[in-house]
PDB file of C-alpha atoms and ligand atoms in Angstrom:
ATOM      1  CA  UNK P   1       6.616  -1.221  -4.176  1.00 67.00           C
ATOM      2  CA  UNK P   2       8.584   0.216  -1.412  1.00 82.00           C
ATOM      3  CA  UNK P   3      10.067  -1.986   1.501  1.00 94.00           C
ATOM      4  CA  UNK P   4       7.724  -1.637   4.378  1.00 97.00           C
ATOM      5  CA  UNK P   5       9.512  -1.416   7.447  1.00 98.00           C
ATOM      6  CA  UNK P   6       7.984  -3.000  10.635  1.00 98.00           C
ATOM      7  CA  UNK P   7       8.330  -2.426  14.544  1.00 98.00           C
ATOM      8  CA  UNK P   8       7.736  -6.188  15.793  1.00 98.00           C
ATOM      9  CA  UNK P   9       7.246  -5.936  19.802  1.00 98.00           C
ATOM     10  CA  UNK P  10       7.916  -8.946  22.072  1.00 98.00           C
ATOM     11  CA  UNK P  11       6.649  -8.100  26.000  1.00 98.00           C
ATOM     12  CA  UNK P  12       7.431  -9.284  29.220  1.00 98.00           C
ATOM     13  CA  UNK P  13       8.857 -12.873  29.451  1.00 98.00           C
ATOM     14  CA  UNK P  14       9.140 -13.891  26.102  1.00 98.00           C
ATOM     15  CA  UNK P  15      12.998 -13.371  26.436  1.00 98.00           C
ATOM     16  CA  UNK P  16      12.391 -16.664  28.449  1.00 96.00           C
ATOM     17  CA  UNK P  17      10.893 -18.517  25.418  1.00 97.00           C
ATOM     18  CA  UNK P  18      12.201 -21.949  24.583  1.00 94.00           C
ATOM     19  CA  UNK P  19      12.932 -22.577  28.451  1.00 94.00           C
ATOM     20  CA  UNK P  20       9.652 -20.973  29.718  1.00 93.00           C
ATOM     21  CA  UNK P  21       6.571 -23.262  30.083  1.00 92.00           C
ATOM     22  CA  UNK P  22       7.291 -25.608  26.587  1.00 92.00           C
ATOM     23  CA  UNK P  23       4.386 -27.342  27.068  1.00 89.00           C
ATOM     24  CA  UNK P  24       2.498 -23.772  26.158  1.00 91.00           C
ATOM     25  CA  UNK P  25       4.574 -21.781  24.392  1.00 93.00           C
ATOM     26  CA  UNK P  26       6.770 -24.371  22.493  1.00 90.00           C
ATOM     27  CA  UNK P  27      10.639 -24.735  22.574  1.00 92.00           C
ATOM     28  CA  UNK P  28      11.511 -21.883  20.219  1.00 95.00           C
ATOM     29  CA  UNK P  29      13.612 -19.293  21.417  1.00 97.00           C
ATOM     30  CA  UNK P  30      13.152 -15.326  20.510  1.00 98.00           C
ATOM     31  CA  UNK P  31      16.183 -14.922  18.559  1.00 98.00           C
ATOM     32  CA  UNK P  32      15.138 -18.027  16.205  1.00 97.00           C
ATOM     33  CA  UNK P  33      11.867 -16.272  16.047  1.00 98.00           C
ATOM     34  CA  UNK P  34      13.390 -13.057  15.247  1.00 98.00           C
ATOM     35  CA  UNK P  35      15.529 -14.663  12.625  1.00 98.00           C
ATOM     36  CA  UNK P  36      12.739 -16.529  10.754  1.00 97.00           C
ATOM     37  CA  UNK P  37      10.899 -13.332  10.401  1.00 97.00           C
ATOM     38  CA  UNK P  38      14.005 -11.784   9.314  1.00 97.00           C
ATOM     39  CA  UNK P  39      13.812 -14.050   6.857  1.00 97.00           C
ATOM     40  CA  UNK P  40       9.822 -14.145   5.820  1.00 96.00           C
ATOM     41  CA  UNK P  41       9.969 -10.588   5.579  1.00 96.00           C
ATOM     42  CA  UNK P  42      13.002 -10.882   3.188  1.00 95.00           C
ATOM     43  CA  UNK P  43      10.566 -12.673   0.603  1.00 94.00           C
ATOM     44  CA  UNK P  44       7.673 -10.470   1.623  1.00 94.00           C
ATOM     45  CA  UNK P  45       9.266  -6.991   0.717  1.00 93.00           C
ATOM     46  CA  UNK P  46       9.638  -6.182   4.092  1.00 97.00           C
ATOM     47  CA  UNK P  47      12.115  -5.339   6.898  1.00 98.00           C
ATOM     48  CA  UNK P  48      11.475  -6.213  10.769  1.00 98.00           C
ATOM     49  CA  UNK P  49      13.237  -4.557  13.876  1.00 98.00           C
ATOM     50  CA  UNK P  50      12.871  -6.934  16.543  1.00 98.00           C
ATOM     51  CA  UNK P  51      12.578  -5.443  20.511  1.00 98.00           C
ATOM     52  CA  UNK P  52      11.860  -6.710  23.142  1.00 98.00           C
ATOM     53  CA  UNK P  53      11.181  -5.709  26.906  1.00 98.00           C
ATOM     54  CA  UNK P  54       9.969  -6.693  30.625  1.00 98.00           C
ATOM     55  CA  UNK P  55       9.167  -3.227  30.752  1.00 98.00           C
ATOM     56  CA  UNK P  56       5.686  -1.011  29.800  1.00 98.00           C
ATOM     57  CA  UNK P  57       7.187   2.059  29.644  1.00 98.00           C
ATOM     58  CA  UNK P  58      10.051   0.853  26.974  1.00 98.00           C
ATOM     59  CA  UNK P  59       7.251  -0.961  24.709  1.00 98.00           C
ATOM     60  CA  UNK P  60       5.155   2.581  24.864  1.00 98.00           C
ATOM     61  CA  UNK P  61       8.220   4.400  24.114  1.00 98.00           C
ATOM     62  CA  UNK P  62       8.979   2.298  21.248  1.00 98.00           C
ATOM     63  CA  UNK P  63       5.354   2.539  20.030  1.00 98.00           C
ATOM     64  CA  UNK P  64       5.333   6.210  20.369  1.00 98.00           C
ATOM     65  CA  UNK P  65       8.847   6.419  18.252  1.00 98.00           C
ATOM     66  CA  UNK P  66       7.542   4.177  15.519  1.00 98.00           C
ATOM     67  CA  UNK P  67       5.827   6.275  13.186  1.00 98.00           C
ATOM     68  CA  UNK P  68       9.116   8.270  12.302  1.00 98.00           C
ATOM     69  CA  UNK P  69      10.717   5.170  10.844  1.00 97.00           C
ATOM     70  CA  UNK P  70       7.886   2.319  10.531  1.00 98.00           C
ATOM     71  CA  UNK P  71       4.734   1.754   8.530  1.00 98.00           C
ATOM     72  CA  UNK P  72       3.076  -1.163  11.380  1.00 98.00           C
ATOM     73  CA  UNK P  73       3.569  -2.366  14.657  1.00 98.00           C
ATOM     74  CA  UNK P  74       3.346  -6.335  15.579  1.00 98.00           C
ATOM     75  CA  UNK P  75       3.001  -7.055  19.008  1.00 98.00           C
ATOM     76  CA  UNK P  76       2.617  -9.807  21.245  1.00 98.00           C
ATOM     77  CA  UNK P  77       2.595  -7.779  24.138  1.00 98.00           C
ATOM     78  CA  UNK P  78       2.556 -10.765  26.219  1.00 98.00           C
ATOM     79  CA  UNK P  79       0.823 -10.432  29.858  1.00 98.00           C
ATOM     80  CA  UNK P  80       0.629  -6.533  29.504  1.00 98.00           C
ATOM     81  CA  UNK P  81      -2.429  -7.744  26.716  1.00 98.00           C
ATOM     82  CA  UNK P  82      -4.745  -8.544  29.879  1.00 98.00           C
ATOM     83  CA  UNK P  83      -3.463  -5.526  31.915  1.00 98.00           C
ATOM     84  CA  UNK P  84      -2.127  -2.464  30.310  1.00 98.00           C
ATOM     85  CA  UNK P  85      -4.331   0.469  29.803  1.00 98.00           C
ATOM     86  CA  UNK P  86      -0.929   2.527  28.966  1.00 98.00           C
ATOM     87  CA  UNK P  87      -0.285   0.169  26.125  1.00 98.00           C
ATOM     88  CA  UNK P  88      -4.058   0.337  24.421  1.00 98.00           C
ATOM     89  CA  UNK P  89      -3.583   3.836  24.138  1.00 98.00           C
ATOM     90  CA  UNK P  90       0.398   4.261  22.844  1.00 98.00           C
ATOM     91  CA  UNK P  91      -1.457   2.119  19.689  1.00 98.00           C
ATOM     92  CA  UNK P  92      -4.420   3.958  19.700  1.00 98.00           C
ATOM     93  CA  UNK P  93      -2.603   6.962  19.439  1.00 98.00           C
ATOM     94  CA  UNK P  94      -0.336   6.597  16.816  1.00 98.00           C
ATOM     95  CA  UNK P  95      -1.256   7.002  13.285  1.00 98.00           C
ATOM     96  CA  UNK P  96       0.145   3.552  11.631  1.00 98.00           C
ATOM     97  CA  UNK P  97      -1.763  -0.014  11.895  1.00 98.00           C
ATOM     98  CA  UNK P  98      -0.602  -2.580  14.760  1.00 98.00           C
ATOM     99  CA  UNK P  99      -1.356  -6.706  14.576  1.00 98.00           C
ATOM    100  CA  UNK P 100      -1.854  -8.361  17.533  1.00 98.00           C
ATOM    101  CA  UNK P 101      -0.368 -12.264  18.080  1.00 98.00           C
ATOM    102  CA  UNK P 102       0.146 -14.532  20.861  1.00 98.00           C
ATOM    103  CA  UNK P 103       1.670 -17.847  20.791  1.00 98.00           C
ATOM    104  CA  UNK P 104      -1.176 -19.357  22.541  1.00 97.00           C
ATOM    105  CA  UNK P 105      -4.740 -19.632  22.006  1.00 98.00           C
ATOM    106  CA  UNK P 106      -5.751 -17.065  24.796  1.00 98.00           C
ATOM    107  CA  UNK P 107      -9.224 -17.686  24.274  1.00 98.00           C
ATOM    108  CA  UNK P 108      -8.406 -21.436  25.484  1.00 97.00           C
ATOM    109  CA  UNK P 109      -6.863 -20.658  28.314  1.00 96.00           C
ATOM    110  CA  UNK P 110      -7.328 -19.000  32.433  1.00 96.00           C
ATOM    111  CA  UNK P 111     -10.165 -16.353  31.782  1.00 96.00           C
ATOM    112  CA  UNK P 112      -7.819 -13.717  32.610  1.00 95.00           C
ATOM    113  CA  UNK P 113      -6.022 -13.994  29.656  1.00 97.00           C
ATOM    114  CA  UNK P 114      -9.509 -14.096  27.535  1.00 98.00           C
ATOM    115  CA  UNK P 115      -9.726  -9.948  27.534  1.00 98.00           C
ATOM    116  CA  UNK P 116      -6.850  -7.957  25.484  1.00 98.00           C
ATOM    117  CA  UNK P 117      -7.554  -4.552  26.508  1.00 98.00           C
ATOM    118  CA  UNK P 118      -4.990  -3.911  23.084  1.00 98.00           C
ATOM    119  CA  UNK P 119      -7.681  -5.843  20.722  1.00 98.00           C
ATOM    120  CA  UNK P 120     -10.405  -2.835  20.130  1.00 98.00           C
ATOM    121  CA  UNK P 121      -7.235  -0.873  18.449  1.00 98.00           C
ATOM    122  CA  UNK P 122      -5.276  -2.681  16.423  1.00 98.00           C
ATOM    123  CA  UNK P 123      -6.608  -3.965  12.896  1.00 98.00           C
ATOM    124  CA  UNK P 124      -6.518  -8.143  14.367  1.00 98.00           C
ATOM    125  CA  UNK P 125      -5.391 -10.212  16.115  1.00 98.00           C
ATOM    126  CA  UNK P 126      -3.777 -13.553  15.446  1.00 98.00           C
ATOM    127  CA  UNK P 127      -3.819 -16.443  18.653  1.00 98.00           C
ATOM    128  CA  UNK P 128      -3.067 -19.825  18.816  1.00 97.00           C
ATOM    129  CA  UNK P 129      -0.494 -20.927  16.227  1.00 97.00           C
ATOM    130  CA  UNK P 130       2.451 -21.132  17.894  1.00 96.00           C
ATOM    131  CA  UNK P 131       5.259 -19.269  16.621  1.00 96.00           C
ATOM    132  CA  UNK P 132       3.811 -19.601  12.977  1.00 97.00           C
ATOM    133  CA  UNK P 133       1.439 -16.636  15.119  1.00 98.00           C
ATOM    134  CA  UNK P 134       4.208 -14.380  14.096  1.00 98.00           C
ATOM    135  CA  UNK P 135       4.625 -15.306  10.424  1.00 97.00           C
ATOM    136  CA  UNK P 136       0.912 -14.585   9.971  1.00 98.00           C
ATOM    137  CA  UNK P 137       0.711 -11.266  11.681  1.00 98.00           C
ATOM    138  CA  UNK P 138       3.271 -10.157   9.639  1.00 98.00           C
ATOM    139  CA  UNK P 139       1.352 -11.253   6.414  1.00 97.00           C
ATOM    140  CA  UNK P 140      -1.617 -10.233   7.648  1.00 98.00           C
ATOM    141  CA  UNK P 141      -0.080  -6.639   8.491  1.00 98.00           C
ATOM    142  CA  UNK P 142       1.596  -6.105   4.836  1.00 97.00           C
ATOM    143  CA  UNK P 143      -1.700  -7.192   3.399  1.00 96.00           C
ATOM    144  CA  UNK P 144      -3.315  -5.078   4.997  1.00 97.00           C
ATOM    145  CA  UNK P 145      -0.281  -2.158   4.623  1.00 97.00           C
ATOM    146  CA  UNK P 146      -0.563  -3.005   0.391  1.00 94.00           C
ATOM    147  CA  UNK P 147      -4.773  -2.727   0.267  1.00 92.00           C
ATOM    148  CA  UNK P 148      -5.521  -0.356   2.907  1.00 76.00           C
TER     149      UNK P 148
HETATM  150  C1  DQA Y   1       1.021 -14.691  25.318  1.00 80.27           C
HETATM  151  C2  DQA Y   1      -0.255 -14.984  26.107  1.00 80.27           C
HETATM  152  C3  DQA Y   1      -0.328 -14.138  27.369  1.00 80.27           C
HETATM  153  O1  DQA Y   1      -1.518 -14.429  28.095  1.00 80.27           O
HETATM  154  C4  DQA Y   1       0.856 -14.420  28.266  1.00 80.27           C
HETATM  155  O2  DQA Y   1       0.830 -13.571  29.405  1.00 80.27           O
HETATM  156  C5  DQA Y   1       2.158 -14.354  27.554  1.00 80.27           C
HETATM  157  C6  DQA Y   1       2.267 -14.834  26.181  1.00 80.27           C
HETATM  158  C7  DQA Y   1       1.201 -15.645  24.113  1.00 80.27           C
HETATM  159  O3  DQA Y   1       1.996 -15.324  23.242  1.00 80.27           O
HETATM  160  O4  DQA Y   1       0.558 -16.704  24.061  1.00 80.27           O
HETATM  161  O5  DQA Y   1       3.170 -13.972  28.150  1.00 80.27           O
HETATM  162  O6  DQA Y   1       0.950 -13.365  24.816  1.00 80.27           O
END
C-alpha cells in the first residue's frame, strides 16, 4: 500500500494549547500533538503535515491546495466549526475526504459550540477525547482512505 499523505489543520487558538484554558483543553501543547501524530502515522503507513492558523482565509487556502499533494484533510477547525460558512464549503468542494475532531466534547458544552456548520461535509467527526481526538481521526480517516 502506498503512504497516504494527510493535511492535518489546527484553527484559531490552538497555538495557545497547553497554556489556554487546561481545565478544557488539557496541558498538551500543539507541537507535542504534532509530534505524536508524526509518530502514529509512522506505524499507520501514513505521513501528516501539520498547519496551523488564526486565520480563515489561510485554512481555506490550505484546503483548496490539498488535493495536489494529499489524500484527507483532519481538522479541528477550532471556533471557525460554529461560524465559518467559507470553511464548510473549501471541504465541500474539494474532491478528497476530511475528519472532523475537537478536543472537547462540544456537544457538552455552551450551545454555541453544539452546531459545526463543517459536520454535514466531512465523512465524521470525532469530540471529546482530548488529544487522543487526534489519534482517532487519523485512524478513522486511513480506514476510511483503505475501504472507501
Ligand atoms: C475546539 C472546540 C471549539 O468550540 C473551540 O472554539 C475551540 C476548540 C476543541 O478542540 O475542543 O477552539 O475545536
Amino acid at each position: 500500500m502506498n503512504t497516504l499523505s494527510i493535511l492535518v489543520l489546527h484553527g484559531p487558538n490552538l497555538n495557545l494549547l497547553g497554556q489556554r484554558e487546561p481545565g478544557v483543553y488539557g496541558s498538551t501543547s500543539l507541537a507535542e500533538i504534532d509530534q505524536q501524530l508524526e509518530q502514529a502515522s509512522r506505524r499507520l503507513n501514513a505521513k501528516v503535515s501539520p498547519l496551523q492558523s488564526n486565520h480563515e482565509g489561510v485554512l481555506i487556502d490550505a484546503i483548496q491546495a490539498a488535493p495536489e499533494q494529499h489524500q484527507g484533510i483532519l481538522i479541528n477547525a477550532a471556533a471557525y466549526t460554529h461560524t465559518s460558512v467559507a470553511l464548510r464549503d473549501a471541504i465541500a468542494a474539494v474532491p478528497i475526504p476530511t475528519v472532523e475532531v475537537h478536543l472537547s466534547n462540544i456537544y457538552r458544552r455552551e450551545e454555541f459550540r453544539h452546531h459545526s456548520l463543517i459536520a454535514p461535509v466531512v465523512v465524521g467527526q470525532i469530540s471529546g477525547f482530548g488529544p487522543h481526538s487526534y489519534y482517532l481521526g487519523l485512524q478513522a480517516l486511513i480506514y476510511h482512505l483503505n475501504h472507501a
